Coordinates of C-alpha atoms in Angstrom, one line a residue:
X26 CA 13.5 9.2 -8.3
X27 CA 16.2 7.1 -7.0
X28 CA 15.5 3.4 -5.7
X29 CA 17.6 4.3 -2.4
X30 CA 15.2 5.0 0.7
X31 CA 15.7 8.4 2.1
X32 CA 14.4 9.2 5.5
X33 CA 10.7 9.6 5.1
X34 CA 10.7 7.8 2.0
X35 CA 10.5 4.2 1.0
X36 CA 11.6 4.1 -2.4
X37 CA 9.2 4.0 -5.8
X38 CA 6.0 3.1 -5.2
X39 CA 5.2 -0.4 -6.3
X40 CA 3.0 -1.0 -9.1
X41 CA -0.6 -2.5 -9.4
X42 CA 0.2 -5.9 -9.7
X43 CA 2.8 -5.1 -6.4
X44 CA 0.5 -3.5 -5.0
X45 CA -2.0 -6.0 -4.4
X46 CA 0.3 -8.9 -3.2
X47 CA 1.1 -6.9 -0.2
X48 CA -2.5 -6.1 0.2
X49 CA -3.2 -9.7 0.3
X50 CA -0.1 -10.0 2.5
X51 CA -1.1 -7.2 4.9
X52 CA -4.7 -9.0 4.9
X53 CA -3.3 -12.5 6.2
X54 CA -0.3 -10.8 8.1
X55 CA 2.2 -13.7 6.1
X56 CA 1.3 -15.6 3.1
X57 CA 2.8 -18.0 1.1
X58 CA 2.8 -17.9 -3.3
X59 CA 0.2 -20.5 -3.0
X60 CA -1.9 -18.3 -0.8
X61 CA -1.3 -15.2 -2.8
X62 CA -2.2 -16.8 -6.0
X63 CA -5.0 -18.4 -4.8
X64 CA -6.4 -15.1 -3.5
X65 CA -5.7 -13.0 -6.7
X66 CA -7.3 -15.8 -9.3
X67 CA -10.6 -15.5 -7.6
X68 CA -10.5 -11.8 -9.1
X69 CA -8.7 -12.5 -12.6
X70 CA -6.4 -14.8 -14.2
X71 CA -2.8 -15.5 -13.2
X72 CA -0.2 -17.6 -13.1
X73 CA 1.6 -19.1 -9.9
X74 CA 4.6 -18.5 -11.4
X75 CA 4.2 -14.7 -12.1
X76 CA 3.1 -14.3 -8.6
X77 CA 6.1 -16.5 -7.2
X78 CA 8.4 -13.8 -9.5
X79 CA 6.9 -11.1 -8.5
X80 CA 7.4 -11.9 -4.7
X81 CA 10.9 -12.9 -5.3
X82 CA 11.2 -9.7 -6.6
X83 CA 9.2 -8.1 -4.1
X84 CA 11.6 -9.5 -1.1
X85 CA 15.1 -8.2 -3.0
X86 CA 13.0 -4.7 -2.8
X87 CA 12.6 -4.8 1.1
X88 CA 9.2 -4.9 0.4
X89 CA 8.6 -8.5 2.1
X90 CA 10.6 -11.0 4.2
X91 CA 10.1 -14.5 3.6
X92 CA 11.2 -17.7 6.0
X93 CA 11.4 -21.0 5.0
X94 CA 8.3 -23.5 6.2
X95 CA 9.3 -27.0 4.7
X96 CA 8.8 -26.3 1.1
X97 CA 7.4 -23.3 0.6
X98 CA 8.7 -19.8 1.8
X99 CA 6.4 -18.0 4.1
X100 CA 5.8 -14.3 3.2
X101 CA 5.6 -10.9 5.6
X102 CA 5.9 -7.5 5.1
X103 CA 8.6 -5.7 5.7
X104 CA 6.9 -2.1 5.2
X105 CA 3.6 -1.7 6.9
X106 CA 0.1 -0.7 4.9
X107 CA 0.3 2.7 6.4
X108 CA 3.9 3.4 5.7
X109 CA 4.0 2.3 1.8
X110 CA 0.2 3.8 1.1
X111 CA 1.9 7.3 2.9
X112 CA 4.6 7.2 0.9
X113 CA 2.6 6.8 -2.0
X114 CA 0.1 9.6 -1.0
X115 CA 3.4 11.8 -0.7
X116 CA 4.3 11.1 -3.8
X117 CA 1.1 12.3 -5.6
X118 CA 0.8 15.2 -3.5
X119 CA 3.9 16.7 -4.1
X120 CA 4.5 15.6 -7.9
X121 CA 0.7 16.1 -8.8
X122 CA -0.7 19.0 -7.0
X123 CA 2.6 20.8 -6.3
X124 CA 2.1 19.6 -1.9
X125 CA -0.9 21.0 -1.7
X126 CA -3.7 19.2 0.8
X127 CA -6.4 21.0 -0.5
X128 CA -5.8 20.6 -4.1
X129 CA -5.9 16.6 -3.6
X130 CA -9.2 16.8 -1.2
X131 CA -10.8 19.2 -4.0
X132 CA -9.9 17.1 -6.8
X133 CA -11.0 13.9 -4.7
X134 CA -14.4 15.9 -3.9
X135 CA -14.7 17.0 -7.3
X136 CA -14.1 13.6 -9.2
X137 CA -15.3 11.2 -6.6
X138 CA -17.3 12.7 -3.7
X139 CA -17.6 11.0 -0.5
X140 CA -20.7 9.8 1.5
X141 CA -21.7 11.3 4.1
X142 CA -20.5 9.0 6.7
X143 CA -16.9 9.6 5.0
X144 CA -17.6 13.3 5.7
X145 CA -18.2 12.6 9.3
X146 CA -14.9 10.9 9.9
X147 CA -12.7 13.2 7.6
X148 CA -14.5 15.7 9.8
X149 CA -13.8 13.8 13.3
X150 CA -9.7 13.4 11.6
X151 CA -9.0 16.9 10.6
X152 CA -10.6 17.7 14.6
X153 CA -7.8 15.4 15.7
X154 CA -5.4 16.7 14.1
X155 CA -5.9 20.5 15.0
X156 CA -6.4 18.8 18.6
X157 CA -2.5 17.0 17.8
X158 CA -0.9 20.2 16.0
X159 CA -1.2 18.1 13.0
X160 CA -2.7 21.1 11.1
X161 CA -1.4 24.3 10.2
X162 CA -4.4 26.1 11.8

């Protein structure tokens, strides 16, 4: 797949490590590498530095914006959770189950279930979405 963004689409879908500096920047709503880093170490090792790269890298993506707040650069996303996860859900969809809904939702049920309360508010979503013409029935 090509880096370009196509309407829809926002490029490759970012990798673990990517992945979870933006959560921790979609958590604060800005953050700077000190903040980041500081979040992430209480899970596993890392080093400042390969969080600062990464963010660096991160913002010449279009992934994140940064300003600059005395000496440190302060972080915000430029994609929102919902559009990068989407595009990401796309993605599986349509390269691993060929776009079909129903294969991903059987594979999810099959592999990892979901508790009843989950059931209850897939249930109440699919309802909206037949209520929105969201659904092809």
């Amino acid at each position: 797949m090509a880096d370009e963004d196509v309407e829809g689409d926002y490029g490759p879908s970012p990798s673990q490590a990517q992945l979870a500096i933006m959560q921790v920047v979609w958590d604060r709503g800005e953050a700077t590498v000190a903040d980041v880093w500081k979040t992430l170490a209480e899970a596993r090792p890392v080093a400042r530095n390969t969080i600062q790269t990464m963010m660096t890298r991160l913002e010449e993506k279009g992934w994140l914006r940064s300003t600059a707040e005395g000496r440190a650069f302060l972080y915000r996303a430029a994609r929102t959770r919902e559009q990068v996860l989407g595009g990401m859900v796309k993605r599986l969809l349509d390269s691993a189950f060929g776009g079909s809904a129903e294969g991903l939702i059987l594979t999810l049920l099959k592999e990892r279930g979901v508790s009843q309360d989950e059931a209850k508010r897939i249930r109440k979503m699919i309802d909206g979405a037949k209520k929105t013409g969201r659904s092809d029935e």
